[in-house]
């Protein structure tokens, strides 16, 4: 691989942030095509390209998608909403047309195609950001995948995995924090965390004014409780798990 001449790429990646507000400027079709082509250079399972990307720019369809994303404003405000899907439909059809026995209607194939979809999505995100665009992932995609299947008319063996909203930034939010590297990197083998490790690794986050306010605003005692009781609750996780499994069954992967 040719190496970039300077540290520009690393510095650029180290400064990136999610953008949730966009100007009215639309994205030139040529630029969008270029970004999609570059995104498709991403590694993918067996070079089968078991993914598809639905690019939605039509205001009416964005409106229809909005409730599936819990009406997050980016869905309608962004000039383009990209739904990255796990897709074994196209590949299966090709196999069937070539007297090849396609065995991709199973969970292993779903995972492989979901990984492909995520890799192409993240490559698109970096490419878009490098061209001055701002992006936001929408994790609501798997919460309401069934509704998105209907709106985008996704056939069997196609399941939406993640959405990226993209447009020209109308905000420049602060960089968000990250845990120290030792919280996420293990050398050679996994070293499980002691009580003291956990306290130390989360101390900076917990002691920041930003998160102290966040805990107070949510009327909770600890930051962890904001996650467990407000943002990502057991009840919701279990409800949306069931819902997603039903989508996988309906779409023929499970
Ligand atoms: C899989 C995934 C799902 C996400 N879903 C949402 C979402 O539904 N709404 C939102 O505003 N941000 C969403 N985000 C953005 C994250 O909140 C954001 O990346 C994180 O807070 C770190 O901030 P940063 O990207 O600015 O560094 C999502 C990010 C990922 C990777």
PDB file of C-alpha atoms and ligand atoms in Angstrom:
ATOM      1  CA  UNK A   1       0.000   0.000   0.000  1.00  0.00           C
ATOM      2  CA  UNK A   2       1.331   3.471  -0.772  1.00  0.00           C
ATOM      3  CA  UNK A   3       1.749   5.391   2.492  1.00  0.00           C
ATOM      4  CA  UNK A   4       0.266   8.883   2.834  1.00  0.00           C
ATOM      5  CA  UNK A   5       3.139  11.341   2.877  1.00  0.00           C
ATOM      6  CA  UNK A   6       2.270  13.141   6.078  1.00  0.00           C
ATOM      7  CA  UNK A   7       0.242  12.520   9.206  1.00  0.00           C
ATOM      8  CA  UNK A   8      -2.710  14.345   7.650  1.00  0.00           C
ATOM      9  CA  UNK A   9      -4.954  11.269   7.648  1.00  0.00           C
ATOM     10  CA  UNK A  10      -4.324  10.392  11.306  1.00  0.00           C
ATOM     11  CA  UNK A  11      -4.822  13.980  12.419  1.00  0.00           C
ATOM     12  CA  UNK A  12      -7.992  14.204  10.369  1.00  0.00           C
ATOM     13  CA  UNK A  13      -9.427  10.977  11.830  1.00  0.00           C
ATOM     14  CA  UNK A  14      -8.496  12.079  15.338  1.00  0.00           C
ATOM     15  CA  UNK A  15     -10.583  15.246  14.941  1.00  0.00           C
ATOM     16  CA  UNK A  16     -13.718  13.761  13.438  1.00  0.00           C
ATOM     17  CA  UNK A  17     -17.062  14.125  15.164  1.00  0.00           C
ATOM     18  CA  UNK A  18     -20.696  13.321  14.491  1.00  0.00           C
ATOM     19  CA  UNK A  19     -22.677  16.064  12.730  1.00  0.00           C
ATOM     20  CA  UNK A  20     -26.423  16.208  13.385  1.00  0.00           C
ATOM     21  CA  UNK A  21     -27.300  19.544  11.724  1.00  0.00           C
ATOM     22  CA  UNK A  22     -26.892  20.226   8.021  1.00  0.00           C
ATOM     23  CA  UNK A  23     -27.113  23.202   5.685  1.00  0.00           C
ATOM     24  CA  UNK A  24     -29.612  23.173   2.816  1.00  0.00           C
ATOM     25  CA  UNK A  25     -26.860  22.492   0.289  1.00  0.00           C
ATOM     26  CA  UNK A  26     -27.467  19.245  -1.586  1.00  0.00           C
ATOM     27  CA  UNK A  27     -24.683  16.804  -2.368  1.00  0.00           C
ATOM     28  CA  UNK A  28     -23.549  16.865  -5.955  1.00  0.00           C
ATOM     29  CA  UNK A  29     -24.489  13.581  -7.690  1.00  0.00           C
ATOM     30  CA  UNK A  30     -20.964  13.137  -9.036  1.00  0.00           C
ATOM     31  CA  UNK A  31     -19.470  13.517  -5.548  1.00  0.00           C
ATOM     32  CA  UNK A  32     -22.006  11.069  -4.092  1.00  0.00           C
ATOM     33  CA  UNK A  33     -21.161   8.502  -6.776  1.00  0.00           C
ATOM     34  CA  UNK A  34     -17.450   8.922  -6.126  1.00  0.00           C
ATOM     35  CA  UNK A  35     -17.963   8.443  -2.375  1.00  0.00           C
ATOM     36  CA  UNK A  36     -20.044   5.323  -2.992  1.00  0.00           C
ATOM     37  CA  UNK A  37     -17.406   3.918  -5.343  1.00  0.00           C
ATOM     38  CA  UNK A  38     -14.683   4.526  -2.772  1.00  0.00           C
ATOM     39  CA  UNK A  39     -16.835   3.010  -0.013  1.00  0.00           C
ATOM     40  CA  UNK A  40     -17.204  -0.133  -2.111  1.00  0.00           C
ATOM     41  CA  UNK A  41     -13.418  -0.584  -1.984  1.00  0.00           C
ATOM     42  CA  UNK A  42     -13.921  -1.731   1.620  1.00  0.00           C
ATOM     43  CA  UNK A  43     -12.918  -5.277   2.478  1.00  0.00           C
ATOM     44  CA  UNK A  44     -15.854  -7.636   2.224  1.00  0.00           C
ATOM     45  CA  UNK A  45     -16.518 -11.332   2.742  1.00  0.00           C
ATOM     46  CA  UNK A  46     -15.094 -13.371  -0.147  1.00  0.00           C
ATOM     47  CA  UNK A  47     -15.533 -10.331  -2.393  1.00  0.00           C
ATOM     48  CA  UNK A  48     -19.204 -11.302  -2.650  1.00  0.00           C
ATOM     49  CA  UNK A  49     -20.216  -7.724  -1.729  1.00  0.00           C
ATOM     50  CA  UNK A  50     -23.112  -9.051   0.325  1.00  0.00           C
ATOM     51  CA  UNK A  51     -24.525  -5.591   0.981  1.00  0.00           C
ATOM     52  CA  UNK A  52     -26.613  -2.924  -0.654  1.00  0.00           C
ATOM     53  CA  UNK A  53     -26.961   0.786  -0.052  1.00  0.00           C
ATOM     54  CA  UNK A  54     -30.296   2.560  -0.457  1.00  0.00           C
ATOM     55  CA  UNK A  55     -29.633   6.271  -1.038  1.00  0.00           C
ATOM     56  CA  UNK A  56     -32.728   8.268  -0.134  1.00  0.00           C
ATOM     57  CA  UNK A  57     -32.892  11.914  -1.190  1.00  0.00           C
ATOM     58  CA  UNK A  58     -36.643  12.110  -1.875  1.00  0.00           C
ATOM     59  CA  UNK A  59     -38.280  14.300   0.801  1.00  0.00           C
ATOM     60  CA  UNK A  60     -41.426  12.166   0.876  1.00  0.00           C
ATOM     61  CA  UNK A  61     -39.535   8.921   1.508  1.00  0.00           C
ATOM     62  CA  UNK A  62     -37.370  10.609   4.160  1.00  0.00           C
ATOM     63  CA  UNK A  63     -40.638  11.660   5.860  1.00  0.00           C
ATOM     64  CA  UNK A  64     -41.838   8.076   5.752  1.00  0.00           C
ATOM     65  CA  UNK A  65     -38.554   6.884   7.272  1.00  0.00           C
ATOM     66  CA  UNK A  66     -38.577   9.452  10.079  1.00  0.00           C
ATOM     67  CA  UNK A  67     -40.864   7.578  12.536  1.00  0.00           C
ATOM     68  CA  UNK A  68     -38.744   4.437  12.130  1.00  0.00           C
ATOM     69  CA  UNK A  69     -35.842   6.582  13.389  1.00  0.00           C
ATOM     70  CA  UNK A  70     -37.955   7.929  16.263  1.00  0.00           C
ATOM     71  CA  UNK A  71     -38.268  11.227  14.382  1.00  0.00           C
ATOM     72  CA  UNK A  72     -34.637  12.135  14.901  1.00  0.00           C
ATOM     73  CA  UNK A  73     -34.452  15.408  12.936  1.00  0.00           C
ATOM     74  CA  UNK A  74     -31.417  14.331  10.895  1.00  0.00           C
ATOM     75  CA  UNK A  75     -33.628  11.877   8.988  1.00  0.00           C
ATOM     76  CA  UNK A  76     -35.559  14.638   7.242  1.00  0.00           C
ATOM     77  CA  UNK A  77     -33.017  17.457   7.505  1.00  0.00           C
ATOM     78  CA  UNK A  78     -30.073  15.675   5.872  1.00  0.00           C
ATOM     79  CA  UNK A  79     -29.953  15.944   2.076  1.00  0.00           C
ATOM     80  CA  UNK A  80     -29.201  12.209   1.874  1.00  0.00           C
ATOM     81  CA  UNK A  81     -30.108   9.259   4.066  1.00  0.00           C
ATOM     82  CA  UNK A  82     -28.155   6.103   3.304  1.00  0.00           C
ATOM     83  CA  UNK A  83     -29.492   2.754   4.501  1.00  0.00           C
ATOM     84  CA  UNK A  84     -26.778   0.110   4.497  1.00  0.00           C
ATOM     85  CA  UNK A  85     -28.261  -3.377   4.248  1.00  0.00           C
ATOM     86  CA  UNK A  86     -27.043  -6.915   4.690  1.00  0.00           C
ATOM     87  CA  UNK A  87     -27.908  -8.350   1.280  1.00  0.00           C
ATOM     88  CA  UNK A  88     -27.691 -11.930   0.051  1.00  0.00           C
ATOM     89  CA  UNK A  89     -30.590 -11.418  -2.375  1.00  0.00           C
ATOM     90  CA  UNK A  90     -28.527 -10.334  -5.369  1.00  0.00           C
ATOM     91  CA  UNK A  91     -25.806 -12.940  -4.835  1.00  0.00           C
ATOM     92  CA  UNK A  92     -28.352 -15.736  -4.327  1.00  0.00           C
ATOM     93  CA  UNK A  93     -30.138 -14.775  -7.543  1.00  0.00           C
ATOM     94  CA  UNK A  94     -26.823 -14.851  -9.428  1.00  0.00           C
ATOM     95  CA  UNK A  95     -26.043 -18.299  -8.014  1.00  0.00           C
ATOM     96  CA  UNK A  96     -29.486 -19.619  -8.939  1.00  0.00           C
ATOM     97  CA  UNK A  97     -29.138 -18.300 -12.494  1.00  0.00           C
ATOM     98  CA  UNK A  98     -25.799 -20.121 -12.775  1.00  0.00           C
ATOM     99  CA  UNK A  99     -26.870 -23.576 -11.502  1.00  0.00           C
ATOM    100  CA  UNK A 100     -25.101 -22.942  -8.184  1.00  0.00           C
ATOM    101  CA  UNK A 101     -26.727 -24.035  -4.902  1.00  0.00           C
ATOM    102  CA  UNK A 102     -26.962 -20.831  -2.806  1.00  0.00           C
ATOM    103  CA  UNK A 103     -26.912 -21.645   0.917  1.00  0.00           C
ATOM    104  CA  UNK A 104     -27.158 -18.123   2.304  1.00  0.00           C
ATOM    105  CA  UNK A 105     -30.550 -18.178   4.049  1.00  0.00           C
ATOM    106  CA  UNK A 106     -29.028 -18.737   7.493  1.00  0.00           C
ATOM    107  CA  UNK A 107     -27.677 -16.831  10.479  1.00  0.00           C
ATOM    108  CA  UNK A 108     -23.979 -17.214   9.575  1.00  0.00           C
ATOM    109  CA  UNK A 109     -24.653 -15.561   6.211  1.00  0.00           C
ATOM    110  CA  UNK A 110     -26.614 -12.811   7.926  1.00  0.00           C
ATOM    111  CA  UNK A 111     -23.670 -12.016  10.199  1.00  0.00           C
ATOM    112  CA  UNK A 112     -21.239 -12.050   7.263  1.00  0.00           C
ATOM    113  CA  UNK A 113     -23.430  -9.702   5.237  1.00  0.00           C
ATOM    114  CA  UNK A 114     -24.065  -7.453   8.265  1.00  0.00           C
ATOM    115  CA  UNK A 115     -20.297  -7.139   8.747  1.00  0.00           C
ATOM    116  CA  UNK A 116     -19.937  -6.268   5.042  1.00  0.00           C
ATOM    117  CA  UNK A 117     -22.652  -3.616   5.371  1.00  0.00           C
ATOM    118  CA  UNK A 118     -20.944  -2.039   8.391  1.00  0.00           C
ATOM    119  CA  UNK A 119     -17.535  -1.974   6.744  1.00  0.00           C
ATOM    120  CA  UNK A 120     -18.879  -0.284   3.616  1.00  0.00           C
ATOM    121  CA  UNK A 121     -20.796   2.173   5.810  1.00  0.00           C
ATOM    122  CA  UNK A 122     -17.750   3.166   7.835  1.00  0.00           C
ATOM    123  CA  UNK A 123     -15.642   3.518   4.691  1.00  0.00           C
ATOM    124  CA  UNK A 124     -18.342   5.771   3.239  1.00  0.00           C
ATOM    125  CA  UNK A 125     -18.365   7.795   6.479  1.00  0.00           C
ATOM    126  CA  UNK A 126     -14.626   8.449   6.356  1.00  0.00           C
ATOM    127  CA  UNK A 127     -14.722   9.236   2.642  1.00  0.00           C
ATOM    128  CA  UNK A 128     -17.615  11.675   3.136  1.00  0.00           C
ATOM    129  CA  UNK A 129     -15.950  13.370   6.098  1.00  0.00           C
ATOM    130  CA  UNK A 130     -12.720  13.721   4.132  1.00  0.00           C
ATOM    131  CA  UNK A 131     -14.692  15.722   1.539  1.00  0.00           C
ATOM    132  CA  UNK A 132     -16.012  18.138   4.174  1.00  0.00           C
ATOM    133  CA  UNK A 133     -19.369  16.457   4.685  1.00  0.00           C
ATOM    134  CA  UNK A 134     -20.765  15.594   8.106  1.00  0.00           C
ATOM    135  CA  UNK A 135     -22.373  12.285   9.009  1.00  0.00           C
ATOM    136  CA  UNK A 136     -24.508  10.763  11.720  1.00  0.00           C
ATOM    137  CA  UNK A 137     -25.153   7.056  12.215  1.00  0.00           C
ATOM    138  CA  UNK A 138     -28.696   6.079  13.168  1.00  0.00           C
ATOM    139  CA  UNK A 139     -28.750   3.001  15.387  1.00  0.00           C
ATOM    140  CA  UNK A 140     -32.531   3.120  15.306  1.00  0.00           C
ATOM    141  CA  UNK A 141     -32.206   1.152  12.044  1.00  0.00           C
ATOM    142  CA  UNK A 142     -32.188  -2.219  13.814  1.00  0.00           C
ATOM    143  CA  UNK A 143     -34.860  -1.112  16.314  1.00  0.00           C
ATOM    144  CA  UNK A 144     -37.408  -0.616  13.558  1.00  0.00           C
ATOM    145  CA  UNK A 145     -35.907  -2.697  10.771  1.00  0.00           C
ATOM    146  CA  UNK A 146     -39.310  -4.183   9.840  1.00  0.00           C
ATOM    147  CA  UNK A 147     -40.814  -0.766   9.151  1.00  0.00           C
ATOM    148  CA  UNK A 148     -37.738   0.175   7.071  1.00  0.00           C
ATOM    149  CA  UNK A 149     -38.049  -3.093   5.094  1.00  0.00           C
ATOM    150  CA  UNK A 150     -41.587  -2.078   4.107  1.00  0.00           C
ATOM    151  CA  UNK A 151     -40.801   1.565   3.280  1.00  0.00           C
ATOM    152  CA  UNK A 152     -37.704   0.762   1.211  1.00  0.00           C
ATOM    153  CA  UNK A 153     -39.348  -2.341  -0.336  1.00  0.00           C
ATOM    154  CA  UNK A 154     -36.502  -4.633   0.684  1.00  0.00           C
ATOM    155  CA  UNK A 155     -36.932  -8.189  -0.626  1.00  0.00           C
ATOM    156  CA  UNK A 156     -36.094 -11.428   1.227  1.00  0.00           C
ATOM    157  CA  UNK A 157     -32.436 -11.799   2.262  1.00  0.00           C
ATOM    158  CA  UNK A 158     -32.097  -8.006   2.586  1.00  0.00           C
ATOM    159  CA  UNK A 159     -32.063  -6.478   6.092  1.00  0.00           C
ATOM    160  CA  UNK A 160     -31.263  -2.868   7.021  1.00  0.00           C
ATOM    161  CA  UNK A 161     -28.280  -2.718   9.395  1.00  0.00           C
ATOM    162  CA  UNK A 162     -27.326   0.923   9.797  1.00  0.00           C
ATOM    163  CA  UNK A 163     -28.269   4.331   8.418  1.00  0.00           C
ATOM    164  CA  UNK A 164     -25.923   7.234   7.806  1.00  0.00           C
ATOM    165  CA  UNK A 165     -27.383  10.711   7.370  1.00  0.00           C
ATOM    166  CA  UNK A 166     -25.040  12.953   5.412  1.00  0.00           C
ATOM    167  CA  UNK A 167     -24.838  16.603   4.462  1.00  0.00           C
ATOM    168  CA  UNK A 168     -22.794  19.764   4.770  1.00  0.00           C
ATOM    169  CA  UNK A 169     -22.254  20.619   8.459  1.00  0.00           C
ATOM    170  CA  UNK A 170     -24.272  23.430  10.039  1.00  0.00           C
ATOM    171  CA  UNK A 171     -22.617  22.870  13.435  1.00  0.00           C
ATOM    172  CA  UNK A 172     -19.213  22.069  14.838  1.00  0.00           C
ATOM    173  CA  UNK A 173     -19.801  20.269  18.128  1.00  0.00           C
ATOM    174  CA  UNK A 174     -17.083  19.657  20.726  1.00  0.00           C
ATOM    175  CA  UNK A 175     -15.073  16.472  20.371  1.00  0.00           C
ATOM    176  CA  UNK A 176     -16.573  13.748  22.529  1.00  0.00           C
ATOM    177  CA  UNK A 177     -14.477  11.979  25.157  1.00  0.00           C
ATOM    178  CA  UNK A 178     -13.015   8.499  24.858  1.00  0.00           C
ATOM    179  CA  UNK A 179     -11.920   6.017  27.515  1.00  0.00           C
ATOM    180  CA  UNK A 180      -8.164   5.606  27.937  1.00  0.00           C
ATOM    181  CA  UNK A 181      -6.700   3.157  25.413  1.00  0.00           C
ATOM    182  CA  UNK A 182      -6.006   0.604  28.143  1.00  0.00           C
ATOM    183  CA  UNK A 183      -9.775   0.256  28.634  1.00  0.00           C
ATOM    184  CA  UNK A 184     -10.193  -1.187  25.173  1.00  0.00           C
ATOM    185  CA  UNK A 185      -6.823  -2.680  24.196  1.00  0.00           C
ATOM    186  CA  UNK A 186      -5.524  -5.963  25.646  1.00  0.00           C
ATOM    187  CA  UNK A 187      -2.018  -7.118  24.834  1.00  0.00           C
ATOM    188  CA  UNK A 188      -1.811 -10.720  23.616  1.00  0.00           C
ATOM    189  CA  UNK A 189      -4.680 -11.996  25.745  1.00  0.00           C
ATOM    190  CA  UNK A 190      -7.674 -10.420  27.461  1.00  0.00           C
ATOM    191  CA  UNK A 191      -6.935  -9.161  30.973  1.00  0.00           C
ATOM    192  CA  UNK A 192     -10.172  -8.897  32.870  1.00  0.00           C
ATOM    193  CA  UNK A 193     -10.844  -5.786  34.962  1.00  0.00           C
ATOM    194  CA  UNK A 194     -10.486  -5.518  38.711  1.00  0.00           C
ATOM    195  CA  UNK A 195     -12.807  -3.253  40.688  1.00  0.00           C
ATOM    196  CA  UNK A 196      -9.934  -0.747  40.965  1.00  0.00           C
ATOM    197  CA  UNK A 197      -9.324  -0.846  37.187  1.00  0.00           C
ATOM    198  CA  UNK A 198     -12.971  -0.046  36.480  1.00  0.00           C
ATOM    199  CA  UNK A 199     -12.938   2.846  38.974  1.00  0.00           C
ATOM    200  CA  UNK A 200      -9.763   4.265  37.440  1.00  0.00           C
ATOM    201  CA  UNK A 201     -10.779   3.831  33.798  1.00  0.00           C
ATOM    202  CA  UNK A 202     -14.137   5.570  34.278  1.00  0.00           C
ATOM    203  CA  UNK A 203     -12.887   8.239  36.729  1.00  0.00           C
ATOM    204  CA  UNK A 204     -12.195  10.962  34.166  1.00  0.00           C
ATOM    205  CA  UNK A 205     -15.613  10.526  32.524  1.00  0.00           C
ATOM    206  CA  UNK A 206     -17.439  10.426  35.867  1.00  0.00           C
ATOM    207  CA  UNK A 207     -15.638  13.456  37.255  1.00  0.00           C
ATOM    208  CA  UNK A 208     -16.180  15.679  34.213  1.00  0.00           C
ATOM    209  CA  UNK A 209     -18.594  18.586  34.645  1.00  0.00           C
ATOM    210  CA  UNK A 210     -20.337  17.579  31.421  1.00  0.00           C
ATOM    211  CA  UNK A 211     -21.290  14.126  32.690  1.00  0.00           C
ATOM    212  CA  UNK A 212     -22.049  15.366  36.212  1.00  0.00           C
ATOM    213  CA  UNK A 213     -24.646  17.693  34.671  1.00  0.00           C
ATOM    214  CA  UNK A 214     -25.891  14.872  32.472  1.00  0.00           C
ATOM    215  CA  UNK A 215     -26.477  12.666  35.547  1.00  0.00           C
ATOM    216  CA  UNK A 216     -28.266  15.523  37.369  1.00  0.00           C
ATOM    217  CA  UNK A 217     -30.453  16.332  34.332  1.00  0.00           C
ATOM    218  CA  UNK A 218     -31.563  12.713  34.229  1.00  0.00           C
ATOM    219  CA  UNK A 219     -32.251  12.618  37.983  1.00  0.00           C
ATOM    220  CA  UNK A 220     -29.898   9.688  38.506  1.00  0.00           C
ATOM    221  CA  UNK A 221     -27.220   8.922  41.081  1.00  0.00           C
ATOM    222  CA  UNK A 222     -24.580   7.569  38.705  1.00  0.00           C
ATOM    223  CA  UNK A 223     -23.665   7.907  35.055  1.00  0.00           C
ATOM    224  CA  UNK A 224     -24.077   4.155  34.587  1.00  0.00           C
ATOM    225  CA  UNK A 225     -27.705   4.497  35.715  1.00  0.00           C
ATOM    226  CA  UNK A 226     -28.353   6.983  32.901  1.00  0.00           C
ATOM    227  CA  UNK A 227     -27.395   4.204  30.484  1.00  0.00           C
ATOM    228  CA  UNK A 228     -29.254   1.367  32.226  1.00  0.00           C
ATOM    229  CA  UNK A 229     -32.394   3.266  33.301  1.00  0.00           C
ATOM    230  CA  UNK A 230     -32.806   5.920  30.604  1.00  0.00           C
ATOM    231  CA  UNK A 231     -30.847   5.425  27.407  1.00  0.00           C
ATOM    232  CA  UNK A 232     -30.421   1.680  26.839  1.00  0.00           C
ATOM    233  CA  UNK A 233     -32.793  -0.116  29.178  1.00  0.00           C
ATOM    234  CA  UNK A 234     -33.146  -3.876  29.629  1.00  0.00           C
ATOM    235  CA  UNK A 235     -36.838  -3.612  28.723  1.00  0.00           C
ATOM    236  CA  UNK A 236     -36.120  -1.865  25.423  1.00  0.00           C
ATOM    237  CA  UNK A 237     -33.170  -4.096  24.597  1.00  0.00           C
ATOM    238  CA  UNK A 238     -35.289  -7.197  25.087  1.00  0.00           C
ATOM    239  CA  UNK A 239     -38.269  -5.766  23.203  1.00  0.00           C
ATOM    240  CA  UNK A 240     -36.192  -4.685  20.202  1.00  0.00           C
ATOM    241  CA  UNK A 241     -34.244  -7.970  20.213  1.00  0.00           C
ATOM    242  CA  UNK A 242     -37.490  -9.906  19.742  1.00  0.00           C
ATOM    243  CA  UNK A 243     -38.604  -7.476  17.065  1.00  0.00           C
ATOM    244  CA  UNK A 244     -35.343  -7.794  15.131  1.00  0.00           C
ATOM    245  CA  UNK A 245     -35.354 -11.598  15.325  1.00  0.00           C
ATOM    246  CA  UNK A 246     -38.826 -11.512  13.744  1.00  0.00           C
ATOM    247  CA  UNK A 247     -37.443  -9.378  10.890  1.00  0.00           C
ATOM    248  CA  UNK A 248     -34.582 -11.843  10.359  1.00  0.00           C
ATOM    249  CA  UNK A 249     -37.135 -14.670  10.185  1.00  0.00           C
ATOM    250  CA  UNK A 250     -39.389 -12.770   7.780  1.00  0.00           C
ATOM    251  CA  UNK A 251     -36.453 -11.837   5.553  1.00  0.00           C
ATOM    252  CA  UNK A 252     -35.337 -15.472   5.454  1.00  0.00           C
ATOM    253  CA  UNK A 253     -32.055 -15.361   7.392  1.00  0.00           C
ATOM    254  CA  UNK A 254     -33.167 -17.132  10.581  1.00  0.00           C
TER     255      UNK A 254
HETATM  256  C1  LIG B   1     -24.009   2.143  15.524  1.00  0.00           C
HETATM  257  C2  LIG B   1     -24.211   3.591  15.896  1.00  0.00           C
HETATM  258  C3  LIG B   1     -25.476   4.070  16.111  1.00  0.00           C
HETATM  259  C4  LIG B   1     -25.685   5.423  16.409  1.00  0.00           C
HETATM  260  N1  LIG B   1     -26.963   5.895  16.536  1.00  0.00           N
HETATM  261  C5  LIG B   1     -27.166   7.207  16.738  1.00  0.00           C
HETATM  262  C6  LIG B   1     -28.491   7.720  16.743  1.00  0.00           C
HETATM  263  O1  LIG B   1     -29.469   6.990  16.558  1.00  0.00           O
HETATM  264  N2  LIG B   1     -28.648   9.055  16.948  1.00  0.00           N
HETATM  265  C7  LIG B   1     -27.581   9.900  17.129  1.00  0.00           C
HETATM  266  O2  LIG B   1     -27.811  11.103  17.297  1.00  0.00           O
HETATM  267  N3  LIG B   1     -26.303   9.437  17.102  1.00  0.00           N
HETATM  268  C8  LIG B   1     -26.072   8.119  16.900  1.00  0.00           C
HETATM  269  N4  LIG B   1     -24.792   7.635  16.820  1.00  0.00           N
HETATM  270  C9  LIG B   1     -23.651   8.555  16.989  1.00  0.00           C
HETATM  271  C10 LIG B   1     -23.010   8.356  18.357  1.00  0.00           C
HETATM  272  O3  LIG B   1     -23.882   8.889  19.344  1.00  0.00           O
HETATM  273  C11 LIG B   1     -21.634   9.053  18.374  1.00  0.00           C
HETATM  274  O4  LIG B   1     -20.801   8.440  17.414  1.00  0.00           O
HETATM  275  C12 LIG B   1     -20.971   8.947  19.749  1.00  0.00           C
HETATM  276  O5  LIG B   1     -21.724   9.637  20.712  1.00  0.00           O
HETATM  277  C13 LIG B   1     -19.562   9.521  19.724  1.00  0.00           C
HETATM  278  O6  LIG B   1     -19.597  10.847  19.246  1.00  0.00           O
HETATM  279  P1  LIG B   1     -18.684  11.293  18.003  1.00  0.00           P
HETATM  280  O7  LIG B   1     -19.033  10.440  16.833  1.00  0.00           O
HETATM  281  O8  LIG B   1     -19.014  12.740  17.778  1.00  0.00           O
HETATM  282  O9  LIG B   1     -17.248  11.104  18.432  1.00  0.00           O
HETATM  283  C14 LIG B   1     -24.569   6.300  16.535  1.00  0.00           C
HETATM  284  C15 LIG B   1     -23.285   5.792  16.310  1.00  0.00           C
HETATM  285  C16 LIG B   1     -23.107   4.467  15.979  1.00  0.00           C
HETATM  286  C17 LIG B   1     -21.716   3.969  15.693  1.00  0.00           C
END
